[in-house]
mmCIF file of C-alpha atoms in Angstrom:
data_model
loop_
_atom_site.group_PDB
_atom_site.id
_atom_site.type_symbol
_atom_site.label_atom_id
_atom_site.label_comp_id
_atom_site.label_asym_id
_atom_site.label_seq_id
_atom_site.Cartn_x
_atom_site.Cartn_y
_atom_site.Cartn_z
ATOM 1 C CA UNK K 1 153.908 125.932 110.739
ATOM 2 C CA UNK K 2 152.112 128.409 113.026
ATOM 3 C CA UNK K 3 148.562 129.438 112.239
ATOM 4 C CA UNK K 4 148.309 132.684 110.275
ATOM 5 C CA UNK K 5 145.049 133.592 112.053
ATOM 6 C CA UNK K 6 146.521 135.584 114.991
ATOM 7 C CA UNK K 7 148.789 137.544 112.655
ATOM 8 C CA UNK K 8 145.919 138.379 110.312
ATOM 9 C CA UNK K 9 143.656 139.377 113.201
ATOM 10 C CA UNK K 10 146.272 141.777 114.576
ATOM 11 C CA UNK K 11 146.946 143.282 111.143
ATOM 12 C CA UNK K 12 143.264 143.704 110.308
ATOM 13 C CA UNK K 13 142.560 145.178 113.741
ATOM 14 C CA UNK K 14 145.233 147.818 113.189
ATOM 15 C CA UNK K 15 144.003 148.523 109.644
ATOM 16 C CA UNK K 16 140.382 148.940 110.813
ATOM 17 C CA UNK K 17 141.366 151.279 113.675
ATOM 18 C CA UNK K 18 143.718 153.279 111.415
ATOM 19 C CA UNK K 19 140.765 153.884 109.084
ATOM 20 C CA UNK K 20 138.641 155.259 111.951
ATOM 21 C CA UNK K 21 136.289 152.284 111.913
ATOM 22 C CA UNK K 22 135.049 150.062 114.733
ATOM 23 C CA UNK K 23 136.606 146.565 114.848
ATOM 24 C CA UNK K 24 134.253 143.720 115.738
ATOM 25 C CA UNK K 25 135.134 140.082 116.410
ATOM 26 C CA UNK K 26 132.754 137.232 115.641
ATOM 27 C CA UNK K 27 133.511 134.478 118.168
ATOM 28 C CA UNK K 28 132.461 130.847 118.517
ATOM 29 C CA UNK K 29 131.247 131.137 122.113
ATOM 30 C CA UNK K 30 131.050 127.339 122.468
ATOM 31 C CA UNK K 31 134.711 126.720 121.650
ATOM 32 C CA UNK K 32 136.740 125.181 124.489
ATOM 33 C CA UNK K 33 138.430 127.824 126.636
ATOM 34 C CA UNK K 34 136.302 130.771 125.497
ATOM 35 C CA UNK K 35 135.396 133.037 128.405
ATOM 36 C CA UNK K 36 132.627 135.521 127.582
ATOM 37 C CA UNK K 37 129.775 136.820 129.747
ATOM 38 C CA UNK K 38 126.926 134.320 129.981
ATOM 39 C CA UNK K 39 123.657 135.247 128.342
ATOM 40 C CA UNK K 40 125.104 137.456 125.601
ATOM 41 C CA UNK K 41 125.818 134.762 122.993
ATOM 42 C CA UNK K 42 123.239 133.868 120.388
ATOM 43 C CA UNK K 43 123.266 130.552 118.502
ATOM 44 C CA UNK K 44 126.673 129.787 119.989
ATOM 45 C CA UNK K 45 128.203 132.999 118.634
ATOM 46 C CA UNK K 46 128.908 136.435 120.029
ATOM 47 C CA UNK K 47 129.952 139.664 118.317
ATOM 48 C CA UNK K 48 132.349 141.801 120.333
ATOM 49 C CA UNK K 49 133.205 145.456 119.811
ATOM 50 C CA UNK K 50 136.962 145.624 120.426
ATOM 51 C CA UNK K 51 137.557 149.279 119.606
ATOM 52 C CA UNK K 52 140.139 151.034 121.789
ATOM 53 C CA UNK K 53 137.360 153.091 123.423
ATOM 54 C CA UNK K 54 135.205 150.034 124.213
ATOM 55 C CA UNK K 55 137.760 147.746 125.897
ATOM 56 C CA UNK K 56 140.604 147.903 128.397
ATOM 57 C CA UNK K 57 143.860 145.959 128.516
ATOM 58 C CA UNK K 58 143.489 144.483 125.029
ATOM 59 C CA UNK K 59 146.057 141.728 124.429
ATOM 60 C CA UNK K 60 146.352 139.952 121.080
ATOM 61 C CA UNK K 61 148.970 137.234 120.989
ATOM 62 C CA UNK K 62 149.358 133.971 119.086
ATOM 63 C CA UNK K 63 147.295 131.995 121.607
ATOM 64 C CA UNK K 64 144.358 134.272 122.404
ATOM 65 C CA UNK K 65 142.702 137.666 122.470
ATOM 66 C CA UNK K 66 141.934 138.930 125.957
ATOM 67 C CA UNK K 67 140.525 142.173 127.314
ATOM 68 C CA UNK K 68 138.149 143.730 129.805
ATOM 69 C CA UNK K 69 134.764 144.900 128.555
ATOM 70 C CA UNK K 70 131.462 146.060 129.993
ATOM 71 C CA UNK K 71 128.246 144.154 129.414
ATOM 72 C CA UNK K 72 125.075 145.596 130.865
ATOM 73 C CA UNK K 73 127.225 148.027 132.846
ATOM 74 C CA UNK K 74 129.197 145.221 134.513
ATOM 75 C CA UNK K 75 132.928 144.742 133.815
ATOM 76 C CA UNK K 76 133.995 141.284 132.588
ATOM 77 C CA UNK K 77 137.335 139.742 131.652
ATOM 78 C CA UNK K 78 137.107 138.005 128.284
ATOM 79 C CA UNK K 79 139.414 135.362 126.867
ATOM 80 C CA UNK K 80 139.106 134.100 123.284
ATOM 81 C CA UNK K 81 141.503 131.454 121.951
ATOM 82 C CA UNK K 82 142.542 132.428 118.414
ATOM 83 C CA UNK K 83 140.979 129.260 116.996
ATOM 84 C CA UNK K 84 137.575 130.477 118.289
ATOM 85 C CA UNK K 85 137.809 133.686 116.228
ATOM 86 C CA UNK K 86 135.464 133.313 113.291
ATOM 87 C CA UNK K 87 135.821 136.798 111.767
ATOM 88 C CA UNK K 88 137.121 140.316 112.255
ATOM 89 C CA UNK K 89 135.427 143.164 110.425
ATOM 90 C CA UNK K 90 134.672 146.883 110.498
ATOM 91 C CA UNK K 91 131.162 147.662 111.758
ATOM 92 C CA UNK K 92 130.777 150.615 109.402
ATOM 93 C CA UNK K 93 131.349 148.805 106.106
ATOM 94 C CA UNK K 94 131.670 145.076 106.858
ATOM 95 C CA UNK K 95 135.197 144.900 105.449
ATOM 96 C CA UNK K 96 137.387 142.321 107.116
ATOM 97 C CA UNK K 97 137.955 138.584 107.007
ATOM 98 C CA UNK K 98 136.020 135.412 107.833
ATOM 99 C CA UNK K 99 138.100 132.437 108.982
ATOM 100 C CA UNK K 100 137.609 128.723 108.463
ATOM 101 C CA UNK K 101 136.501 126.731 111.490
ATOM 102 C CA UNK K 102 139.283 124.998 113.406
ATOM 103 C CA UNK K 103 138.932 121.840 115.480
ATOM 104 C CA UNK K 104 139.000 122.319 119.269
ATOM 105 C CA UNK K 105 142.345 122.093 121.055
ATOM 106 C CA UNK K 106 143.268 118.490 121.768
ATOM 107 C CA UNK K 107 142.146 117.150 118.430
ATOM 108 C CA UNK K 108 145.695 116.826 117.134
ATOM 109 C CA UNK K 109 144.872 114.617 114.189
ATOM 110 C CA UNK K 110 145.547 116.259 110.892
ATOM 111 C CA UNK K 111 143.264 115.349 107.987
ATOM 112 C CA UNK K 112 144.796 112.910 105.553
ATOM 113 C CA UNK K 113 145.920 114.633 102.349
ATOM 114 C CA UNK K 114 144.065 113.748 99.179
ATOM 115 C CA UNK K 115 145.927 111.678 96.634
ATOM 116 C CA UNK K 116 145.457 114.403 94.036
ATOM 117 C CA UNK K 117 149.126 115.295 94.117
ATOM 118 C CA UNK K 118 151.282 117.571 96.224
ATOM 119 C CA UNK K 119 149.640 120.425 98.072
ATOM 120 C CA UNK K 120 150.401 124.042 97.363
ATOM 121 C CA UNK K 121 149.327 123.789 93.758
ATOM 122 C CA UNK K 122 147.117 126.827 94.153
ATOM 123 C CA UNK K 123 143.905 124.946 94.820
ATOM 124 C CA UNK K 124 141.888 125.984 97.825
ATOM 125 C CA UNK K 125 141.038 123.428 100.539
ATOM 126 C CA UNK K 126 137.379 122.438 100.827
ATOM 127 C CA UNK K 127 135.301 124.747 103.013
ATOM 128 C CA UNK K 128 133.513 123.255 106.018
ATOM 129 C CA UNK K 129 129.752 123.405 106.009
ATOM 130 C CA UNK K 130 128.121 125.541 108.655
ATOM 131 C CA UNK K 131 130.372 128.540 108.036
ATOM 132 C CA UNK K 132 129.210 131.740 109.596
ATOM 133 C CA UNK K 133 127.817 134.344 107.270
ATOM 134 C CA UNK K 134 128.100 138.073 107.664
ATOM 135 C CA UNK K 135 125.780 140.669 106.244
ATOM 136 C CA UNK K 136 126.297 144.387 105.882
ATOM 137 C CA UNK K 137 123.875 146.394 107.976
ATOM 138 C CA UNK K 138 123.568 150.018 106.945
#
């Protein structure tokens, strides 16, 4: 089954913009294939303003988010694989969604299911440690 992440990101992006808020992406800048301007990431993460007025040529498909943005007055082409997206949220109120970490591309091994019975019983999978945390800044 395809990952739901790219679908959720697109839907939340549209919802944030429709509500006249500023969509921001929290990205794992160290994830394989991520292309962001050097020197702007902090602790392996970067927050990107992806509002329609801040970027050009925004493309959101099932594989990646790509666009052109300006950093320090210099235009850059950015490429973010969907698995590197850690969160999408509105700057004004912090509403959005944080995603679980995904293994880098090439690590095809799926975790072995627990012997607690069939999945889909409504229980949530365990959360990885080291999850990013967001705080509302007013």
